[in-house]
Amino acid sequence: MITNTHVAQCSAAPIAEVKSWVKDPDSPKLIDMCQAVPAHLPAQALLDYLAEVVRNGDGAGYTSWEGIEPLRSALADDINQRYQASITADDAVITAGCNQAFSAVIDALCEEADEVIVALPCYFNHQMWLNIRGIVPRYLTLNTDTAIPDPAEVNDLISERTKAIVLVTPNNPTGATYSPECIEQFYQLAKANNVALIVDETYRDFIDLDKPPHHLFQHQDWSDTFIHLYSFSKVFALTGERVGAIVCSQSLLKQLEKIQDCAVICAPHSGQLAATYGIKHLADWKREKFESIQQRGEALKQAFNHSDLKYKLLSVGAYFAYVKHPFAEDSMTVSRRLVEEFEVLSIPGESFGEDQEQYIRFAFANVDESRFPDLVERLIASQKSL
C-alpha cells in the first residue's frame, strides 16, 4: 500500500518511544518526567458534576460545531478579565484539545510548500503537523542564555510563502515565559508582513494569574493578525476530555467550520460541560494548583543548584525544565541511558527541532518535589558512567 510521503517521512511522536525504553513501568524507583500531565485528579466537585452529567446523559449528544455557548461565553469572560479585553463568545470555537486547534488553524491558513516561522526548540506536535502537511518550518534560533526568541530574526526568515509565526508561551519544552513586550514585537512584525501570529497559551494558568500575559487583545484590530490557542486540559486536569479553544477573526472562523465538521464535528460534549464548570466554579482551586506548580519549579531550581552537578538548567517554568547535558553524545543517547541505567525518564532535545542535541526536557509537574534531590543525585551519578 502506498502511503502519504509527508506522513511516512515525519518522525514519530517521542513519548511512546521513550516510554518503550522503560524496563519496569511499575518500578517505585522510576522518576517519570516524560509527559506533561497533572499530578492530581480534577477537583472532587468537578468529578461529582461530571458523574451527574454522564448519569443524566447531558453530555452524550453533538453540540454545535463551534461549541456550547455557555463555555464560549465563560472563556470570553475569563479572557476579558485576564487580558483586559472585550471579546465575545462569537470570537471563539471550542476544539478537541489544543493540538486539534493548532492543526485546524494551520489547515485553514496554509497550503503545501507554504512556510511557518517557529521558535527553537519547538513543540514536537506542532512540527509534526507542519511536516505532515508539507509545510516548511523556518526556525528562530534558541537563545542559550534566556530561551526567549529574538523578534529581530523574523525579517530574515519572512518570504512570500510565509503564512504565520508560531509562539508557545509559557513554552513547551523550555518552560520560558515570553514577556508582553516580546510578544508585542512579534505581533507588530506579523502585522507589518501581513502574516498571522499564532500564540499557543496552553500553560497560561501556571504563570502570574493577576497579570495579563500580553496586551494583544487590546488592539482594536487584533483579530486581523492574532490567533489565540488555549487548552482546558492542564488547568482543570481534564487531559482525557480533549477540550481546547481558538479565538480569532470571523473570517477565519468561517473556514474553521469546514475543517471542524470534517475532523471532529464538535469537541466532546461532556468535556465542554466540565470545562464550563471549571471556569465558573474553580477559580480558587486553579490558584491553588498554580501556586503548587510555582513552588515545585522553585524546588527544582534549588535542587539543581548543586556544586557537583554538570547538567545546567537553561529555563524552568509552568510544567517544564530545559536542561543542557554535559556529554559529547547526542540527547537521544543520553536520555535513553538515563532511563535504562538510572530510571530517570525524560524527552531528548532532538524531539524539539534542529540543533537541540545538547538538551533534555524534564516535565516536572507530576513529580513530587521530595524526589528532586534524588533526581539530582542520579544525574550526578550518570556523569561518571555516561
XYZ file of N, CA, C and O in Angstrom, residues 40-197:
632
model
N -2.478 15.494 39.761
C -3.681 15.352 40.572
C -4.884 15.066 39.681
O -4.865 15.323 38.478
N -5.930 14.554 40.289
C -7.206 14.383 39.617
C -7.934 15.732 39.546
O -7.547 16.693 40.235
N -8.975 15.822 38.725
C -9.798 17.033 38.777
C -10.358 17.254 40.179
O -10.405 16.336 41.008
N -10.781 18.470 40.456
C -11.407 18.776 41.742
C -12.580 17.833 41.989
O -13.313 17.466 41.061
N -12.778 17.439 43.245
C -13.845 16.498 43.568
C -15.205 17.049 43.141
O -16.070 16.294 42.654
N -15.398 18.338 43.286
C -16.671 18.928 42.878
C -16.895 18.760 41.379
O -18.033 18.523 40.932
N -15.818 18.862 40.607
C -15.923 18.670 39.166
C -16.203 17.204 38.833
O -17.012 16.895 37.946
N -15.554 16.279 39.540
C -15.823 14.859 39.331
C -17.276 14.524 39.650
O -17.924 13.758 38.919
N -17.783 15.099 40.723
C -19.183 14.861 41.086
C -20.126 15.411 40.009
O -21.126 14.772 39.645
N -19.791 16.591 39.510
C -20.603 17.192 38.448
C -20.572 16.331 37.189
O -21.620 16.075 36.566
N -19.382 15.861 36.799
C -19.261 15.020 35.614
C -20.041 13.719 35.767
O -20.663 13.230 34.814
N -19.997 13.144 36.953
C -20.752 11.908 37.198
C -22.239 12.137 36.973
O -22.931 11.294 36.366
N -22.730 13.270 37.421
C -24.142 13.597 37.227
C -24.452 13.823 35.749
O -25.503 13.390 35.240
N -23.533 14.482 35.045
C -23.702 14.720 33.610
C -23.814 13.402 32.857
O -24.693 13.200 32.011
N -22.898 12.470 33.166
C -22.906 11.176 32.491
C -24.166 10.395 32.832
O -24.816 9.778 31.973
N -24.547 10.433 34.109
C -25.727 9.692 34.559
C -26.995 10.204 33.856
O -27.873 9.427 33.481
N -27.072 11.504 33.656
C -28.255 12.093 33.029
C -28.211 12.055 31.509
O -29.208 12.367 30.846
N -27.030 11.732 30.961
C -26.893 11.730 29.510
C -26.791 13.114 28.900
O -26.922 13.280 27.679
N -26.526 14.128 29.733
C -26.492 15.507 29.233
C -25.352 15.762 28.255
O -25.448 16.649 27.408
N -24.260 15.014 28.372
C -23.116 15.251 27.502
C -22.954 14.224 26.411
O -21.882 14.111 25.811
N -24.021 13.480 26.110
C -23.895 12.363 25.176
C -24.093 12.756 23.711
O -23.679 12.028 22.817
N -24.710 13.886 23.455
C -25.038 14.252 22.076
C -24.074 15.244 21.467
O -23.195 15.793 22.130
N -24.239 15.466 20.160
C -23.474 16.504 19.475
C -23.781 17.883 20.059
O -24.881 18.133 20.571
N -22.824 18.781 19.919
C -23.095 20.202 20.122
C -22.977 20.887 18.762
O -22.666 20.247 17.758
N -23.211 22.179 18.722
C -22.921 22.931 17.501
C -21.426 22.848 17.225
O -20.623 22.588 18.135
N -21.043 23.075 15.982
C -19.639 22.899 15.603
C -18.716 23.798 16.414
O -17.589 23.416 16.746
N -19.181 24.982 16.775
C -18.310 25.934 17.476
C -18.268 25.706 18.981
O -17.474 26.332 19.685
N -19.081 24.790 19.498
C -19.077 24.510 20.922
C -20.248 25.156 21.631
O -20.900 26.069 21.114
N -20.509 24.723 22.848
C -21.674 25.223 23.579
C -21.466 26.688 23.969
O -20.357 27.106 24.324
N -22.554 27.434 23.912
C -22.469 28.875 24.186
C -22.017 29.181 25.614
O -21.218 30.114 25.821
N -22.480 28.443 26.633
C -22.014 28.767 27.992
C -20.500 28.678 28.147
O -19.910 29.483 28.871
N -19.850 27.711 27.482
C -18.400 27.609 27.586
C -17.726 28.737 26.831
O -16.762 29.340 27.331
N -18.212 29.048 25.649
C -17.597 30.135 24.883
C -17.767 31.476 25.604
O -16.849 32.300 25.625
N -18.914 31.683 26.225
C -19.125 32.914 26.996
C -18.228 32.959 28.231
O -17.656 34.003 28.561
N -18.113 31.814 28.908
C -17.252 31.767 30.095
C -15.801 31.997 29.715
O -15.057 32.691 30.429
N -15.366 31.436 28.588
C -13.996 31.661 28.119
C -13.784 33.129 27.770
O -12.752 33.725 28.124
N -14.752 33.729 27.080
C -14.642 35.156 26.742
C -14.547 36.007 28.008
O -13.718 36.933 28.083
N -15.354 35.705 29.017
C -15.294 36.453 30.275
C -13.931 36.278 30.946
O -13.368 37.237 31.491
N -13.417 35.059 30.911
C -12.110 34.778 31.503
C -11.011 35.569 30.805
O -10.147 36.170 31.454
N -11.036 35.579 29.479
C -10.041 36.326 28.705
C -10.191 37.822 28.963
O -9.195 38.539 29.150
N -11.412 38.316 28.987
C -11.632 39.749 29.196
C -11.106 40.206 30.549
O -10.538 41.305 30.668
N -11.278 39.368 31.560
C -10.776 39.720 32.885
C -9.254 39.627 32.939
O -8.591 40.539 33.454
N -8.699 38.564 32.394
C -7.250 38.343 32.492
C -6.464 39.295 31.599
O -5.395 39.792 31.985
N -6.970 39.552 30.394
C -6.220 40.325 29.399
C -6.719 41.757 29.247
O -6.258 42.475 28.375
N -7.699 42.140 30.092
C -8.293 43.471 29.991
C -8.802 43.710 28.562
O -8.505 44.722 27.913
N -9.564 42.725 28.078
C -10.013 42.698 26.694
C -11.517 42.890 26.611
O -12.186 43.118 27.625
N -12.067 42.765 25.394
C -13.511 42.917 25.209
C -13.992 42.005 24.081
O -14.690 42.440 23.171
N -13.615 40.728 24.149
C -14.068 39.785 23.137
C -15.430 39.217 23.535
O -15.904 39.425 24.657
N -16.055 38.488 22.617
C -17.345 37.869 22.893
C -17.280 36.370 22.587
O -16.311 35.881 21.999
N -18.336 35.669 22.957
C -18.420 34.235 22.677
C -18.313 33.951 21.189
O -17.823 32.890 20.779
N -18.745 34.886 20.365
C -18.714 34.685 18.916
C -17.305 34.697 18.340
O -17.121 34.354 17.167
N -16.330 35.101 19.141
C -14.945 35.107 18.676
C -14.247 33.769 18.910
O -13.080 33.602 18.540
N -14.937 32.809 19.530
C -14.285 31.577 19.974
C -14.932 30.344 19.360
O -16.139 30.311 19.101
N -14.107 29.315 19.160
C -14.587 27.986 18.807
C -13.908 26.995 19.745
O -12.718 27.129 20.053
N -14.663 26.026 20.219
C -14.136 25.006 21.121
C -13.685 23.806 20.282
O -14.417 23.339 19.406
N -12.495 23.311 20.565
C -11.894 22.240 19.773
C -11.618 21.013 20.636
O -11.722 21.061 21.864
N -11.262 19.930 19.976
C -10.928 18.690 20.685
C -9.480 18.743 21.143
O -8.611 18.035 20.640
N -9.220 19.610 22.103
C -7.866 19.820 22.604
C -7.145 20.901 21.825
O -7.573 21.314 20.743
N -6.010 21.345 22.375
C -5.265 22.422 21.721
C -4.494 21.914 20.508
O -4.246 22.678 19.574
N -4.111 20.641 20.488
C -3.460 20.117 19.287
C -4.384 20.200 18.078
O -3.967 20.559 16.977
N -5.659 19.861 18.277
C -6.593 19.975 17.165
C -6.822 21.431 16.781
O -6.998 21.764 15.607
N -6.771 22.321 17.766
C -6.883 23.751 17.478
C -5.752 24.196 16.551
O -5.974 24.884 15.548
N -4.523 23.806 16.885
C -3.377 24.181 16.057
C -3.502 23.583 14.662
O -3.303 24.281 13.657
N -3.845 22.303 14.589
C -3.950 21.632 13.291
C -4.998 22.313 12.412
O -4.775 22.523 11.211
N -6.137 22.664 12.996
C -7.201 23.302 12.232
C -6.776 24.668 11.712
O -7.044 25.023 10.553
N -6.116 25.445 12.555
C -5.665 26.777 12.135
C -4.639 26.669 11.003
O -4.714 27.404 10.005
N -3.699 25.752 11.145
C -2.697 25.577 10.089
C -3.372 25.160 8.782
O -3.043 25.670 7.700
N -4.319 24.242 8.857
C -5.015 23.800 7.645
C -5.803 24.938 6.998
O -5.935 24.989 5.774
N -6.331 25.836 7.819
C -7.099 26.953 7.272
C -6.204 28.016 6.643
O -6.626 28.713 5.709
N -4.970 28.140 7.137
C -4.086 29.208 6.682
C -3.149 28.793 5.553
O -2.796 29.616 4.707
N -2.711 27.544 5.558
C -1.544 27.161 4.761
C -1.859 26.130 3.689
O -2.710 25.248 3.869
N -1.108 26.223 2.603
C -1.091 25.206 1.568
C 0.270 24.517 1.584
O 1.224 24.998 2.202
N 0.356 23.390 0.904
C 1.624 22.675 0.818
C 2.706 23.598 0.266
O 2.462 24.383 -0.654
N 3.893 23.517 0.869
C 5.085 24.305 0.497
C 5.054 25.727 1.054
O 6.015 26.479 0.865
N 3.960 26.115 1.739
C 3.999 27.383 2.466
C 4.970 27.263 3.635
O 5.429 26.164 3.988
N 5.277 28.399 4.249
C 6.255 28.427 5.336
C 5.636 29.004 6.608
O 4.787 29.897 6.548
N 6.079 28.469 7.743
C 5.657 28.949 9.050
C 6.900 29.129 9.913
O 7.756 28.243 9.980
N 7.004 30.270 10.562
C 8.149 30.570 11.426
C 7.851 30.070 12.837
O 6.809 30.406 13.415
N 8.750 29.252 13.366
C 8.590 28.716 14.717
C 9.892 28.929 15.485
O 10.973 28.960 14.902
N 9.761 29.069 16.783
C 10.932 29.288 17.638
C 11.502 27.950 18.095
O 10.764 27.039 18.465
N 12.823 27.833 18.055
C 13.501 26.667 18.605
C 13.754 26.868 20.094
O 14.111 27.971 20.521
N 13.614 25.762 20.874
C 13.051 24.475 20.495
C 11.543 24.591 20.333
O 10.910 25.417 20.972
N 10.965 23.742 19.477
C 9.538 23.855 19.187
C 8.780 22.641 19.705
O 9.338 21.544 19.826
N 7.521 22.831 20.004
C 6.653 21.751 20.469
C 6.577 20.693 19.377
O 6.244 20.990 18.228
N 6.856 19.446 19.726
C 7.030 18.415 18.696
C 5.773 18.168 17.877
O 5.852 17.896 16.673
N 4.578 18.267 18.471
C 3.359 18.053 17.688
C 3.131 19.160 16.666
O 2.576 18.920 15.587
N 3.547 20.377 16.990
C 3.460 21.458 16.004
C 4.343 21.138 14.806
O 3.914 21.236 13.652
N 5.575 20.771 15.070
C 6.494 20.456 13.981
C 5.994 19.258 13.171
O 6.076 19.252 11.932
N 5.467 18.251 13.857
C 4.952 17.072 13.155
C 3.824 17.443 12.202
O 3.773 16.962 11.064
N 2.892 18.308 12.647
C 1.774 18.659 11.789
C 2.237 19.450 10.570
O 1.739 19.248 9.455
N 3.190 20.342 10.771
C 3.735 21.071 9.625
C 4.361 20.104 8.630
O 4.159 20.212 7.412
N 5.109 19.130 9.131
C 5.738 18.147 8.254
C 4.705 17.297 7.529
O 4.830 17.023 6.324
N 3.685 16.861 8.240
C 2.643 16.030 7.641
C 1.921 16.776 6.526
O 1.531 16.188 5.505
N 1.753 18.065 6.693
C 1.051 18.878 5.692
C 1.983 19.401 4.591
O 1.533 20.125 3.701
N 3.253 19.062 4.659
C 4.180 19.537 3.638
C 4.466 21.019 3.738
O 4.800 21.675 2.741
N 4.354 21.560 4.948
C 4.620 22.976 5.207
C 6.020 23.111 5.772
O 6.454 22.301 6.599
N 6.739 24.127 5.354
C 8.153 24.264 5.686
C 8.323 25.100 6.951
O 7.927 26.281 6.978
N 8.880 24.526 8.020
C 9.175 25.343 9.206
C 10.449 26.148 8.995
O 11.455 25.636 8.505
N 10.403 27.403 9.348
C 11.598 28.266 9.358
C 11.860 28.624 10.807
O 10.971 29.121 11.501
N 13.079 28.402 11.264
C 13.344 28.408 12.702
C 13.995 29.693 13.209
O 14.991 30.167 12.645
N 13.431 30.206 14.317
C 14.111 31.211 15.128
C 15.089 30.480 16.044
O 14.729 29.500 16.685
N 16.317 30.936 16.126
C 17.346 30.210 16.866
C 17.088 30.255 18.370
O 16.459 31.180 18.891
N 17.601 29.242 19.053
C 17.499 29.193 20.510
C 18.495 30.157 21.139
O 19.694 30.095 20.858
N 17.998 31.042 21.979
C 18.871 31.890 22.785
C 19.349 31.063 23.966
O 18.552 30.697 24.841
N 20.631 30.741 23.995
C 21.154 29.818 25.005
C 21.358 30.478 26.367
O 21.827 29.825 27.304
N 20.999 31.748 26.498
C 21.048 32.430 27.795
C 19.659 32.573 28.417
O 19.496 32.404 29.628
N 18.659 32.869 27.583
C 17.325 33.183 28.112
C 16.217 32.244 27.633
O 15.148 32.232 28.231
N 16.459 31.514 26.547
C 15.442 30.668 25.912
C 14.280 31.491 25.347
O 13.219 30.954 25.050
N 14.475 32.802 25.168
C 13.464 33.690 24.607
C 13.834 33.995 23.161
O 14.952 34.443 22.888
N 12.942 33.777 22.195
C 13.286 34.048 20.793
C 13.455 35.534 20.526
O 12.861 36.377 21.203
N 14.242 35.853 19.516
C 14.555 37.237 19.168
C 13.677 37.680 18.009
O 13.804 37.168 16.887
N 12.778 38.650 18.229
C 11.927 39.116 17.130
C 12.725 39.670 15.955
O 12.238 39.632 14.808
N 13.936 40.131 16.215
C 14.746 40.718 15.139
C 15.080 39.710 14.047
O 15.421 40.097 12.922
N 14.987 38.423 14.350
C 15.296 37.405 13.345
C 14.181 37.211 12.322
O 14.397 36.599 11.270
N 12.997 37.711 12.622
C 11.846 37.452 11.761
C 12.074 37.961 10.341
O 11.783 37.264 9.355
N 12.590 39.168 10.208
C 12.742 39.750 8.873
C 13.658 38.934 7.971
O 13.504 38.941 6.744
N 14.603 38.213 8.569
C 15.487 37.369 7.766
C 14.810 36.073 7.329
O 15.297 35.397 6.416
N 13.697 35.724 7.962
C 13.022 34.464 7.662
C 11.753 34.636 6.830
O 11.287 33.692 6.206
N 11.213 35.840 6.807
C 9.989 36.103 6.066
C 10.229 35.944 4.571
O 11.232 36.411 4.031
N 9.291 35.274 3.901
C 9.336 35.172 2.446
C 7.919 35.324 1.916
O 6.954 35.432 2.683
N 7.768 35.283 0.607
C 6.436 35.418 0.016
C 5.542 34.212 0.338
O 4.326 34.282 0.177
N 6.142 33.125 0.847
C 5.368 31.936 1.193
C 5.068 31.844 2.681
O 4.400 30.918 3.127
N 5.541 32.815 3.477
C 5.285 32.779 4.922
C 3.822 33.075 5.210
O 3.281 34.077 4.754
N 3.205 32.196 6.003
C 1.801 32.394 6.355
C 1.590 32.703 7.833
O 0.555 33.264 8.191
N 2.546 32.329 8.679
C 2.307 32.517 10.111
C 3.614 32.482 10.887
O 4.624 31.919 10.431
N 3.565 33.096 12.068
C 4.592 32.956 13.105
C 3.913 32.246 14.269
O 2.795 32.607 14.647
N 4.576 31.250 14.836
C 4.008 30.479 15.947
C 4.850 30.686 17.195
O 6.068 30.476 17.177
N 4.200 31.091 18.283
C 4.836 31.180 19.588
C 4.096 30.279 20.566
O 2.870 30.131 20.470
N 4.817 29.694 21.493
C 4.227 28.925 22.596
C 4.753 29.520 23.888
O 5.953 29.492 24.157
N 3.848 30.115 24.678
C 4.274 30.745 25.921
C 3.188 30.615 26.983
O 2.019 30.901 26.691
N 3.553 30.173 28.196
C 4.821 29.594 28.598
C 5.192 28.447 27.658
O 4.327 27.712 27.197
N 6.486 28.296 27.427
C 6.932 27.455 26.332
C 6.980 25.977 26.698
O 7.323 25.605 27.811
N 6.612 25.174 25.741
C 6.857 23.736 25.752
C 7.810 23.487 24.591
O 7.424 23.715 23.442
N 9.099 23.155 24.869
C 9.581 22.425 26.041
C 10.355 23.205 27.096
O 10.725 22.623 28.110
N 10.643 24.499 26.915
C 11.621 25.140 27.810
C 11.026 25.611 29.129
O 11.753 25.776 30.107
N 9.713 25.883 29.157
C 9.118 26.489 30.336
C 9.266 27.999 30.385
O 8.709 28.649 31.275
N 10.013 28.573 29.444
C 10.242 30.023 29.444
C 8.943 30.769 29.129
O 8.157 30.340 28.275
N 8.739 31.892 29.809
C 7.587 32.745 29.566
C 8.037 34.004 28.840
O 8.931 34.716 29.304
N 7.437 34.275 27.703
C 7.804 35.446 26.913
C 7.115 36.685 27.500
O 5.938 36.643 27.853
N 7.829 37.773 27.574
C 7.286 38.995 28.156
C 6.230 39.604 27.235
O 6.229 39.368 26.016
N 5.316 40.415 27.785
C 4.361 41.121 26.928
C 5.053 41.963 25.856
O 4.550 42.068 24.727
N 6.202 42.536 26.189
C 6.936 43.359 25.225
C 7.453 42.521 24.065
O 7.393 42.923 22.894
N 7.971 41.330 24.386
C 8.459 40.417 23.348
C 7.317 39.991 22.428
O 7.448 40.024 21.192
N 6.191 39.605 23.006
C 5.045 39.162 22.206
C 4.521 40.303 21.344
O 4.140 40.111 20.181
N 4.524 41.516 21.892
C 4.076 42.687 21.126
C 4.968 42.918 19.905
O 4.471 43.252 18.811
N 6.264 42.732 20.068
C 7.173 42.896 18.926
C 6.859 41.880 17.823
O 6.857 42.230 16.636
N 6.605 40.648 18.205
C 6.244 39.645 17.201
C 4.920 40.011 16.531
O 4.757 39.828 15.312
N 3.982 40.529 17.303
C 2.699 40.930 16.744
C 2.880 42.027 15.696
O 2.310 41.960 14.597
N 3.667 43.025 16.029
C 3.874 44.132 15.094
C 4.579 43.670 13.824
O 4.256 44.135 12.720
N 5.528 42.738 13.958
C 6.209 42.204 12.781
C 5.259 41.380 11.925
O 5.286 41.459 10.688
N 4.417 40.582 12.575
C 3.444 39.798 11.827
C 2.474 40.716 11.083
O 2.159 40.497 9.898
N 1.998 41.732 11.769
C 1.066 42.679 11.157
C 1.697 43.396 9.975
O 1.083 43.531 8.898
N 2.948 43.835 10.144
C 3.634 44.564 9.078
C 3.854 43.694 7.843
O 3.896 44.200 6.715
N 3.995 42.396 8.065
C 4.254 41.480 6.950
C 3.014 40.728 6.493
O 3.106 39.826 5.653
N 1.854 41.090 7.068
C 0.579 40.500 6.670
C 0.575 38.975 6.825
O 0.119 38.241 5.944
N 1.104 38.517 7.947
C 1.040 37.094 8.282
C 0.361 36.945 9.647
O 0.272 37.900 10.412
N -0.110 35.760 9.943
C -0.780 35.511 11.223
C 0.245 35.312 12.333
O 1.336 34.784 12.110
N -0.119 35.734 13.532
C 0.642 35.403 14.732
C -0.210 34.440 15.554
O -1.240 34.820 16.107
